[in-house]
Amino acid sequence: MANINQEVWHILKSDLAIQKDLQRKLINTRALAKYIIQKYPLRASLDSVISAIRRFQSQEKFKEEEQSLLSCFKGAVVSTKNNVAVLTLNMRPADFFKKFCTAKKSSLRVTTGSREVKLIVENPKLNEMKKHFNKEDIKKIQDNLSEINVKLSTKSLETRGVLARIASEIALANINLQEMVVCPPEFLIYVKEKDIVKAHEAILQLISA
């Protein structure tokens, strides 16, 4: 029974939409149990899954963790900016910095992976930035993006699930994240300009929860 509880709780913790509806008492427990059994390969009876869901709802630890997580967003400062583009370069960071250090710089954000570099610039400066690189170095261009800047308290540095919660709220609003840059306690979210209003509303709802 303990293993079934853990499996069901893991499923519930990974699905923010279900968690919210459970808290609001909008979900029929039996229907949810049937859904979980059908969707996930659980070797468990309907009654045992129902029991696990009810135990999850009554968990004080879960409630405390949820309140602790939500408290990180209280007093957050949120700002937005339109007309943003992301230039993805097919080059190693060391090669990029060696080349770019000699170039005339514009205002931009830089993120790096092991084999790629991404430059986040304002759309009007995109063509100017492209001139610094060979055509084969440019892997992808994403333009007409908007930025949401979420500045949290320093408490967010010590709280689990902050980044996942932000991403989940955006996903629940049926919006695709184009890019995300994290420099805690500051979180930068990039979405298509057409989605900025819905994304902004989703973040504001999280802050006011």
PDB file of N, CA, C and O in Angstrom, residues 44-116:
ATOM      1  N   ALA A  44      -2.810  -1.565  -9.370  1.00  0.00           N
ATOM      2  CA  ALA A  44      -3.498  -1.250  -8.115  1.00  0.00           C
ATOM      3  C   ALA A  44      -4.997  -1.277  -8.344  1.00  0.00           C
ATOM      4  O   ALA A  44      -5.483  -1.048  -9.454  1.00  0.00           O
ATOM      5  N   SER A  45      -5.726  -1.551  -7.283  1.00  0.00           N
ATOM      6  CA  SER A  45      -7.182  -1.553  -7.365  1.00  0.00           C
ATOM      7  C   SER A  45      -7.698  -0.120  -7.336  1.00  0.00           C
ATOM      8  O   SER A  45      -6.997   0.810  -6.921  1.00  0.00           O
ATOM      9  N   LEU A  46      -8.926   0.046  -7.768  1.00  0.00           N
ATOM     10  CA  LEU A  46      -9.547   1.368  -7.766  1.00  0.00           C
ATOM     11  C   LEU A  46      -9.619   1.926  -6.347  1.00  0.00           C
ATOM     12  O   LEU A  46      -9.315   3.101  -6.110  1.00  0.00           O
ATOM     13  N   ASP A  47      -9.974   1.079  -5.390  1.00  0.00           N
ATOM     14  CA  ASP A  47     -10.109   1.538  -4.000  1.00  0.00           C
ATOM     15  C   ASP A  47      -8.777   2.009  -3.421  1.00  0.00           C
ATOM     16  O   ASP A  47      -8.729   2.991  -2.669  1.00  0.00           O
ATOM     17  N   SER A  48      -7.680   1.317  -3.765  1.00  0.00           N
ATOM     18  CA  SER A  48      -6.376   1.708  -3.219  1.00  0.00           C
ATOM     19  C   SER A  48      -5.914   3.045  -3.791  1.00  0.00           C
ATOM     20  O   SER A  48      -5.292   3.849  -3.094  1.00  0.00           O
ATOM     21  N   VAL A  49      -6.235   3.301  -5.060  1.00  0.00           N
ATOM     22  CA  VAL A  49      -5.868   4.588  -5.666  1.00  0.00           C
ATOM     23  C   VAL A  49      -6.720   5.710  -5.071  1.00  0.00           C
ATOM     24  O   VAL A  49      -6.217   6.804  -4.791  1.00  0.00           O
ATOM     25  N   ILE A  50      -8.002   5.438  -4.864  1.00  0.00           N
ATOM     26  CA  ILE A  50      -8.874   6.428  -4.217  1.00  0.00           C
ATOM     27  C   ILE A  50      -8.339   6.771  -2.830  1.00  0.00           C
ATOM     28  O   ILE A  50      -8.272   7.946  -2.434  1.00  0.00           O
ATOM     29  N   SER A  51      -7.935   5.750  -2.088  1.00  0.00           N
ATOM     30  CA  SER A  51      -7.383   5.962  -0.746  1.00  0.00           C
ATOM     31  C   SER A  51      -6.122   6.814  -0.800  1.00  0.00           C
ATOM     32  O   SER A  51      -5.928   7.714   0.030  1.00  0.00           O
ATOM     33  N   ALA A  52      -5.261   6.555  -1.785  1.00  0.00           N
ATOM     34  CA  ALA A  52      -4.015   7.317  -1.921  1.00  0.00           C
ATOM     35  C   ALA A  52      -4.304   8.780  -2.231  1.00  0.00           C
ATOM     36  O   ALA A  52      -3.636   9.685  -1.715  1.00  0.00           O
ATOM     37  N   ILE A  53      -5.309   9.024  -3.072  1.00  0.00           N
ATOM     38  CA  ILE A  53      -5.677  10.406  -3.407  1.00  0.00           C
ATOM     39  C   ILE A  53      -6.175  11.135  -2.163  1.00  0.00           C
ATOM     40  O   ILE A  53      -5.808  12.290  -1.911  1.00  0.00           O
ATOM     41  N   ARG A  54      -7.000  10.468  -1.378  1.00  0.00           N
ATOM     42  CA  ARG A  54      -7.540  11.097  -0.168  1.00  0.00           C
ATOM     43  C   ARG A  54      -6.435  11.373   0.852  1.00  0.00           C
ATOM     44  O   ARG A  54      -6.456  12.398   1.535  1.00  0.00           O
ATOM     45  N   ARG A  55      -5.477  10.458   0.942  1.00  0.00           N
ATOM     46  CA  ARG A  55      -4.344  10.683   1.844  1.00  0.00           C
ATOM     47  C   ARG A  55      -3.515  11.881   1.375  1.00  0.00           C
ATOM     48  O   ARG A  55      -3.028  12.668   2.183  1.00  0.00           O
ATOM     49  N   PHE A  56      -3.364  11.992   0.066  1.00  0.00           N
ATOM     50  CA  PHE A  56      -2.607  13.114  -0.499  1.00  0.00           C
ATOM     51  C   PHE A  56      -3.281  14.440  -0.154  1.00  0.00           C
ATOM     52  O   PHE A  56      -2.618  15.412   0.225  1.00  0.00           O
ATOM     53  N   GLN A  57      -4.598  14.486  -0.272  1.00  0.00           N
ATOM     54  CA  GLN A  57      -5.341  15.712   0.011  1.00  0.00           C
ATOM     55  C   GLN A  57      -5.207  16.140   1.469  1.00  0.00           C
ATOM     56  O   GLN A  57      -5.250  17.330   1.779  1.00  0.00           O
ATOM     57  N   SER A  58      -5.042  15.164   2.361  1.00  0.00           N
ATOM     58  CA  SER A  58      -4.993  15.482   3.790  1.00  0.00           C
ATOM     59  C   SER A  58      -3.572  15.665   4.309  1.00  0.00           C
ATOM     60  O   SER A  58      -3.366  15.913   5.493  1.00  0.00           O
ATOM     61  N   GLN A  59      -2.596  15.544   3.415  1.00  0.00           N
ATOM     62  CA  GLN A  59      -1.203  15.667   3.844  1.00  0.00           C
ATOM     63  C   GLN A  59      -0.879  17.090   4.289  1.00  0.00           C
ATOM     64  O   GLN A  59      -0.924  18.031   3.500  1.00  0.00           O
ATOM     65  N   GLU A  60      -0.528  17.259   5.544  1.00  0.00           N
ATOM     66  CA  GLU A  60      -0.156  18.583   6.035  1.00  0.00           C
ATOM     67  C   GLU A  60       1.154  19.043   5.405  1.00  0.00           C
ATOM     68  O   GLU A  60       1.340  20.229   5.125  1.00  0.00           O
ATOM     69  N   LYS A  61       2.050  18.088   5.164  1.00  0.00           N
ATOM     70  CA  LYS A  61       3.345  18.448   4.580  1.00  0.00           C
ATOM     71  C   LYS A  61       3.158  19.057   3.207  1.00  0.00           C
ATOM     72  O   LYS A  61       3.793  20.059   2.856  1.00  0.00           O
ATOM     73  N   PHE A  62       2.264  18.456   2.405  1.00  0.00           N
ATOM     74  CA  PHE A  62       2.012  18.991   1.070  1.00  0.00           C
ATOM     75  C   PHE A  62       1.446  20.405   1.157  1.00  0.00           C
ATOM     76  O   PHE A  62       1.850  21.307   0.422  1.00  0.00           O
ATOM     77  N   LYS A  63       0.508  20.605   2.073  1.00  0.00           N
ATOM     78  CA  LYS A  63      -0.105  21.922   2.218  1.00  0.00           C
ATOM     79  C   LYS A  63       0.931  22.962   2.643  1.00  0.00           C
ATOM     80  O   LYS A  63       0.931  24.092   2.160  1.00  0.00           O
ATOM     81  N   GLU A  64       1.822  22.565   3.542  1.00  0.00           N
ATOM     82  CA  GLU A  64       2.867  23.483   4.000  1.00  0.00           C
ATOM     83  C   GLU A  64       3.825  23.830   2.869  1.00  0.00           C
ATOM     84  O   GLU A  64       4.234  24.984   2.712  1.00  0.00           O
ATOM     85  N   GLU A  65       4.199  22.819   2.071  1.00  0.00           N
ATOM     86  CA  GLU A  65       5.108  23.058   0.949  1.00  0.00           C
ATOM     87  C   GLU A  65       4.467  23.985  -0.078  1.00  0.00           C
ATOM     88  O   GLU A  65       5.124  24.863  -0.643  1.00  0.00           O
ATOM     89  N   GLU A  66       3.166  23.778  -0.325  1.00  0.00           N
ATOM     90  CA  GLU A  66       2.452  24.618  -1.285  1.00  0.00           C
ATOM     91  C   GLU A  66       2.401  26.066  -0.802  1.00  0.00           C
ATOM     92  O   GLU A  66       2.642  27.001  -1.573  1.00  0.00           O
ATOM     93  N   GLN A  67       2.108  26.264   0.470  1.00  0.00           N
ATOM     94  CA  GLN A  67       2.055  27.615   1.016  1.00  0.00           C
ATOM     95  C   GLN A  67       3.431  28.279   0.994  1.00  0.00           C
ATOM     96  O   GLN A  67       3.559  29.474   0.713  1.00  0.00           O
ATOM     97  N   SER A  68       4.463  27.489   1.289  1.00  0.00           N
ATOM     98  CA  SER A  68       5.824  28.017   1.261  1.00  0.00           C
ATOM     99  C   SER A  68       6.205  28.446  -0.150  1.00  0.00           C
ATOM    100  O   SER A  68       6.823  29.499  -0.354  1.00  0.00           O
ATOM    101  N   LEU A  69       5.818  27.623  -1.135  1.00  0.00           N
ATOM    102  CA  LEU A  69       6.122  27.946  -2.531  1.00  0.00           C
ATOM    103  C   LEU A  69       5.386  29.204  -2.972  1.00  0.00           C
ATOM    104  O   LEU A  69       5.979  30.110  -3.569  1.00  0.00           O
ATOM    105  N   LEU A  70       4.101  29.281  -2.665  1.00  0.00           N
ATOM    106  CA  LEU A  70       3.315  30.444  -3.074  1.00  0.00           C
ATOM    107  C   LEU A  70       3.797  31.723  -2.399  1.00  0.00           C
ATOM    108  O   LEU A  70       3.723  32.806  -2.987  1.00  0.00           O
ATOM    109  N   SER A  71       4.309  31.604  -1.179  1.00  0.00           N
ATOM    110  CA  SER A  71       4.783  32.793  -0.470  1.00  0.00           C
ATOM    111  C   SER A  71       5.988  33.424  -1.162  1.00  0.00           C
ATOM    112  O   SER A  71       6.261  34.611  -0.982  1.00  0.00           O
ATOM    113  N   CYS A  72       6.717  32.630  -1.955  1.00  0.00           N
ATOM    114  CA  CYS A  72       7.872  33.169  -2.690  1.00  0.00           C
ATOM    115  C   CYS A  72       7.448  34.214  -3.711  1.00  0.00           C
ATOM    116  O   CYS A  72       8.235  35.082  -4.095  1.00  0.00           O
ATOM    117  N   PHE A  73       6.197  34.105  -4.172  1.00  0.00           N
ATOM    118  CA  PHE A  73       5.726  34.997  -5.227  1.00  0.00           C
ATOM    119  C   PHE A  73       5.052  36.252  -4.677  1.00  0.00           C
ATOM    120  O   PHE A  73       4.738  37.161  -5.447  1.00  0.00           O
ATOM    121  N   LYS A  74       4.828  36.284  -3.365  1.00  0.00           N
ATOM    122  CA  LYS A  74       4.227  37.472  -2.769  1.00  0.00           C
ATOM    123  C   LYS A  74       5.187  38.654  -2.891  1.00  0.00           C
ATOM    124  O   LYS A  74       6.366  38.551  -2.574  1.00  0.00           O
ATOM    125  N   GLY A  75       4.670  39.766  -3.370  1.00  0.00           N
ATOM    126  CA  GLY A  75       5.500  40.958  -3.491  1.00  0.00           C
ATOM    127  C   GLY A  75       6.455  40.937  -4.668  1.00  0.00           C
ATOM    128  O   GLY A  75       7.346  41.786  -4.762  1.00  0.00           O
ATOM    129  N   ALA A  76       6.289  39.964  -5.571  1.00  0.00           N
ATOM    130  CA  ALA A  76       7.172  39.899  -6.743  1.00  0.00           C
ATOM    131  C   ALA A  76       6.960  41.119  -7.634  1.00  0.00           C
ATOM    132  O   ALA A  76       5.865  41.678  -7.706  1.00  0.00           O
ATOM    133  N   VAL A  77       8.015  41.529  -8.301  1.00  0.00           N
ATOM    134  CA  VAL A  77       7.948  42.653  -9.241  1.00  0.00           C
ATOM    135  C   VAL A  77       7.947  42.079 -10.652  1.00  0.00           C
ATOM    136  O   VAL A  77       8.855  41.334 -11.030  1.00  0.00           O
ATOM    137  N   VAL A  78       6.915  42.403 -11.417  1.00  0.00           N
ATOM    138  CA  VAL A  78       6.770  41.853 -12.768  1.00  0.00           C
ATOM    139  C   VAL A  78       6.771  42.990 -13.779  1.00  0.00           C
ATOM    140  O   VAL A  78       6.042  43.972 -13.630  1.00  0.00           O
ATOM    141  N   SER A  79       7.598  42.859 -14.806  1.00  0.00           N
ATOM    142  CA  SER A  79       7.625  43.848 -15.883  1.00  0.00           C
ATOM    143  C   SER A  79       7.646  43.116 -17.218  1.00  0.00           C
ATOM    144  O   SER A  79       8.021  41.940 -17.292  1.00  0.00           O
ATOM    145  N   THR A  80       7.223  43.794 -18.265  1.00  0.00           N
ATOM    146  CA  THR A  80       7.193  43.176 -19.593  1.00  0.00           C
ATOM    147  C   THR A  80       7.876  44.078 -20.614  1.00  0.00           C
ATOM    148  O   THR A  80       7.993  45.292 -20.421  1.00  0.00           O
ATOM    149  N   LYS A  81       8.322  43.459 -21.703  1.00  0.00           N
ATOM    150  CA  LYS A  81       8.952  44.204 -22.802  1.00  0.00           C
ATOM    151  C   LYS A  81       8.653  43.474 -24.103  1.00  0.00           C
ATOM    152  O   LYS A  81       8.818  42.253 -24.195  1.00  0.00           O
ATOM    153  N   ASN A  82       8.214  44.209 -25.109  1.00  0.00           N
ATOM    154  CA  ASN A  82       7.930  43.626 -26.417  1.00  0.00           C
ATOM    155  C   ASN A  82       9.100  43.851 -27.372  1.00  0.00           C
ATOM    156  O   ASN A  82      10.107  44.454 -27.022  1.00  0.00           O
ATOM    157  N   ASN A  83       8.926  43.333 -28.593  1.00  0.00           N
ATOM    158  CA  ASN A  83       9.897  43.584 -29.662  1.00  0.00           C
ATOM    159  C   ASN A  83      11.274  42.997 -29.349  1.00  0.00           C
ATOM    160  O   ASN A  83      12.302  43.670 -29.444  1.00  0.00           O
ATOM    161  N   VAL A  84      11.289  41.725 -28.965  1.00  0.00           N
ATOM    162  CA  VAL A  84      12.521  41.034 -28.593  1.00  0.00           C
ATOM    163  C   VAL A  84      12.779  39.900 -29.580  1.00  0.00           C
ATOM    164  O   VAL A  84      11.844  39.320 -30.140  1.00  0.00           O
ATOM    165  N   ALA A  85      14.046  39.587 -29.817  1.00  0.00           N
ATOM    166  CA  ALA A  85      14.424  38.481 -30.704  1.00  0.00           C
ATOM    167  C   ALA A  85      15.505  37.638 -30.042  1.00  0.00           C
ATOM    168  O   ALA A  85      16.274  38.127 -29.213  1.00  0.00           O
ATOM    169  N   VAL A  86      15.554  36.350 -30.414  1.00  0.00           N
ATOM    170  CA  VAL A  86      16.588  35.440 -29.925  1.00  0.00           C
ATOM    171  C   VAL A  86      17.354  34.895 -31.122  1.00  0.00           C
ATOM    172  O   VAL A  86      16.770  34.326 -32.043  1.00  0.00           O
ATOM    173  N   LEU A  87      18.652  35.083 -31.102  1.00  0.00           N
ATOM    174  CA  LEU A  87      19.543  34.607 -32.163  1.00  0.00           C
ATOM    175  C   LEU A  87      20.346  33.432 -31.613  1.00  0.00           C
ATOM    176  O   LEU A  87      21.118  33.591 -30.669  1.00  0.00           O
ATOM    177  N   THR A  88      20.133  32.237 -32.170  1.00  0.00           N
ATOM    178  CA  THR A  88      20.846  31.043 -31.716  1.00  0.00           C
ATOM    179  C   THR A  88      22.021  30.777 -32.644  1.00  0.00           C
ATOM    180  O   THR A  88      21.851  30.648 -33.858  1.00  0.00           O
ATOM    181  N   LEU A  89      23.213  30.693 -32.064  1.00  0.00           N
ATOM    182  CA  LEU A  89      24.439  30.487 -32.837  1.00  0.00           C
ATOM    183  C   LEU A  89      24.945  29.067 -32.661  1.00  0.00           C
ATOM    184  O   LEU A  89      24.995  28.545 -31.545  1.00  0.00           O
ATOM    185  N   ASN A  90      25.340  28.474 -33.751  1.00  0.00           N
ATOM    186  CA  ASN A  90      25.870  27.114 -33.730  1.00  0.00           C
ATOM    187  C   ASN A  90      27.383  27.167 -33.517  1.00  0.00           C
ATOM    188  O   ASN A  90      28.176  26.850 -34.404  1.00  0.00           O
ATOM    189  N   MET A  91      27.780  27.594 -32.331  1.00  0.00           N
ATOM    190  CA  MET A  91      29.207  27.707 -32.032  1.00  0.00           C
ATOM    191  C   MET A  91      29.435  27.543 -30.535  1.00  0.00           C
ATOM    192  O   MET A  91      28.550  27.800 -29.725  1.00  0.00           O
ATOM    193  N   ARG A  92      30.621  27.103 -30.193  1.00  0.00           N
ATOM    194  CA  ARG A  92      30.955  26.899 -28.788  1.00  0.00           C
ATOM    195  C   ARG A  92      31.130  28.242 -28.084  1.00  0.00           C
ATOM    196  O   ARG A  92      31.561  29.219 -28.704  1.00  0.00           O
ATOM    197  N   PRO A  93      30.796  28.297 -26.792  1.00  0.00           N
ATOM    198  CA  PRO A  93      30.932  29.559 -26.053  1.00  0.00           C
ATOM    199  C   PRO A  93      32.325  30.172 -26.141  1.00  0.00           C
ATOM    200  O   PRO A  93      32.461  31.388 -26.288  1.00  0.00           O
ATOM    201  N   ALA A  94      33.367  29.340 -26.072  1.00  0.00           N
ATOM    202  CA  ALA A  94      34.734  29.868 -26.121  1.00  0.00           C
ATOM    203  C   ALA A  94      34.996  30.577 -27.447  1.00  0.00           C
ATOM    204  O   ALA A  94      35.620  31.648 -27.484  1.00  0.00           O
ATOM    205  N   ASP A  95      34.493  29.991 -28.552  1.00  0.00           N
ATOM    206  CA  ASP A  95      34.673  30.610 -29.867  1.00  0.00           C
ATOM    207  C   ASP A  95      33.873  31.903 -29.973  1.00  0.00           C
ATOM    208  O   ASP A  95      34.332  32.889 -30.563  1.00  0.00           O
ATOM    209  N   PHE A  96      32.673  31.887 -29.392  1.00  0.00           N
ATOM    210  CA  PHE A  96      31.833  33.088 -29.425  1.00  0.00           C
ATOM    211  C   PHE A  96      32.504  34.245 -28.694  1.00  0.00           C
ATOM    212  O   PHE A  96      32.618  35.347 -29.229  1.00  0.00           O
ATOM    213  N   PHE A  97      32.946  34.013 -27.467  1.00  0.00           N
ATOM    214  CA  PHE A  97      33.517  35.101 -26.678  1.00  0.00           C
ATOM    215  C   PHE A  97      34.835  35.600 -27.278  1.00  0.00           C
ATOM    216  O   PHE A  97      35.146  36.789 -27.209  1.00  0.00           O
ATOM    217  N   LYS A  98      35.588  34.699 -27.884  1.00  0.00           N
ATOM    218  CA  LYS A  98      36.834  35.113 -28.531  1.00  0.00           C
ATOM    219  C   LYS A  98      36.543  36.083 -29.669  1.00  0.00           C
ATOM    220  O   LYS A  98      37.249  37.083 -29.862  1.00  0.00           O
ATOM    221  N   LYS A  99      35.474  35.795 -30.408  1.00  0.00           N
ATOM    222  CA  LYS A  99      35.116  36.635 -31.547  1.00  0.00           C
ATOM    223  C   LYS A  99      34.370  37.886 -31.108  1.00  0.00           C
ATOM    224  O   LYS A  99      34.634  38.991 -31.582  1.00  0.00           O
ATOM    225  N   PHE A 100      33.452  37.715 -30.181  1.00  0.00           N
ATOM    226  CA  PHE A 100      32.569  38.817 -29.822  1.00  0.00           C
ATOM    227  C   PHE A 100      33.264  39.875 -28.983  1.00  0.00           C
ATOM    228  O   PHE A 100      32.837  41.027 -28.962  1.00  0.00           O
ATOM    229  N   CYS A 101      34.317  39.508 -28.293  1.00  0.00           N
ATOM    230  CA  CYS A 101      35.031  40.482 -27.462  1.00  0.00           C
ATOM    231  C   CYS A 101      35.656  41.593 -28.298  1.00  0.00           C
ATOM    232  O   CYS A 101      35.957  42.671 -27.788  1.00  0.00           O
ATOM    233  N   THR A 102      35.862  41.328 -29.578  1.00  0.00           N
ATOM    234  CA  THR A 102      36.461  42.335 -30.461  1.00  0.00           C
ATOM    235  C   THR A 102      35.403  43.123 -31.227  1.00  0.00           C
ATOM    236  O   THR A 102      35.731  44.043 -31.969  1.00  0.00           O
ATOM    237  N   ALA A 103      34.138  42.745 -31.048  1.00  0.00           N
ATOM    238  CA  ALA A 103      33.064  43.399 -31.800  1.00  0.00           C
ATOM    239  C   ALA A 103      32.463  44.547 -31.002  1.00  0.00           C
ATOM    240  O   ALA A 103      32.545  44.591 -29.779  1.00  0.00           O
ATOM    241  N   LYS A 104      31.862  45.474 -31.739  1.00  0.00           N
ATOM    242  CA  LYS A 104      31.144  46.565 -31.092  1.00  0.00           C
ATOM    243  C   LYS A 104      29.867  46.001 -30.488  1.00  0.00           C
ATOM    244  O   LYS A 104      29.072  45.366 -31.168  1.00  0.00           O
ATOM    245  N   LYS A 105      29.660  46.222 -29.211  1.00  0.00           N
ATOM    246  CA  LYS A 105      28.581  45.534 -28.507  1.00  0.00           C
ATOM    247  C   LYS A 105      27.327  46.392 -28.406  1.00  0.00           C
ATOM    248  O   LYS A 105      27.390  47.597 -28.275  1.00  0.00           O
ATOM    249  N   SER A 106      26.191  45.722 -28.480  1.00  0.00           N
ATOM    250  CA  SER A 106      24.902  46.350 -28.227  1.00  0.00           C
ATOM    251  C   SER A 106      24.362  45.792 -26.920  1.00  0.00           C
ATOM    252  O   SER A 106      24.904  44.846 -26.361  1.00  0.00           O
ATOM    253  N   SER A 107      23.288  46.383 -26.450  1.00  0.00           N
ATOM    254  CA  SER A 107      22.647  45.870 -25.245  1.00  0.00           C
ATOM    255  C   SER A 107      22.008  44.519 -25.561  1.00  0.00           C
ATOM    256  O   SER A 107      21.199  44.405 -26.482  1.00  0.00           O
ATOM    257  N   LEU A 108      22.378  43.493 -24.817  1.00  0.00           N
ATOM    258  CA  LEU A 108      21.854  42.156 -25.085  1.00  0.00           C
ATOM    259  C   LEU A 108      22.040  41.267 -23.869  1.00  0.00           C
ATOM    260  O   LEU A 108      22.768  41.597 -22.939  1.00  0.00           O
ATOM    261  N   ARG A 109      21.363  40.110 -23.896  1.00  0.00           N
ATOM    262  CA  ARG A 109      21.568  39.065 -22.901  1.00  0.00           C
ATOM    263  C   ARG A 109      22.199  37.883 -23.613  1.00  0.00           C
ATOM    264  O   ARG A 109      21.879  37.601 -24.771  1.00  0.00           O
ATOM    265  N   VAL A 110      23.083  37.173 -22.915  1.00  0.00           N
ATOM    266  CA  VAL A 110      23.790  36.038 -23.506  1.00  0.00           C
ATOM    267  C   VAL A 110      23.582  34.812 -22.630  1.00  0.00           C
ATOM    268  O   VAL A 110      23.769  34.866 -21.412  1.00  0.00           O
ATOM    269  N   THR A 111      23.167  33.703 -23.241  1.00  0.00           N
ATOM    270  CA  THR A 111      23.112  32.421 -22.540  1.00  0.00           C
ATOM    271  C   THR A 111      23.909  31.410 -23.352  1.00  0.00           C
ATOM    272  O   THR A 111      23.960  31.499 -24.585  1.00  0.00           O
ATOM    273  N   THR A 112      24.534  30.471 -22.673  1.00  0.00           N
ATOM    274  CA  THR A 112      25.372  29.501 -23.376  1.00  0.00           C
ATOM    275  C   THR A 112      25.068  28.080 -22.932  1.00  0.00           C
ATOM    276  O   THR A 112      24.709  27.830 -21.781  1.00  0.00           O
ATOM    277  N   GLY A 113      25.199  27.160 -23.896  1.00  0.00           N
ATOM    278  CA  GLY A 113      25.172  25.734 -23.612  1.00  0.00           C
ATOM    279  C   GLY A 113      26.549  25.185 -23.940  1.00  0.00           C
ATOM    280  O   GLY A 113      27.516  25.941 -24.074  1.00  0.00           O
ATOM    281  N   SER A 114      26.655  23.875 -24.094  1.00  0.00           N
ATOM    282  CA  SER A 114      27.966  23.298 -24.400  1.00  0.00           C
ATOM    283  C   SER A 114      28.359  23.528 -25.854  1.00  0.00           C
ATOM    284  O   SER A 114      29.546  23.632 -26.172  1.00  0.00           O
ATOM    285  N   ARG A 115      27.363  23.636 -26.750  1.00  0.00           N
ATOM    286  CA  ARG A 115      27.662  23.772 -28.177  1.00  0.00           C
ATOM    287  C   ARG A 115      26.937  24.936 -28.852  1.00  0.00           C
ATOM    288  O   ARG A 115      27.098  25.154 -30.048  1.00  0.00           O
ATOM    289  N   GLU A 116      26.117  25.655 -28.097  1.00  0.00           N
ATOM    290  CA  GLU A 116      25.360  26.756 -28.687  1.00  0.00           C
ATOM    291  C   GLU A 116      25.423  27.994 -27.808  1.00  0.00           C
ATOM    292  O   GLU A 116      25.644  27.907 -26.601  1.00  0.00           O
TER     293      GLU A 116
END
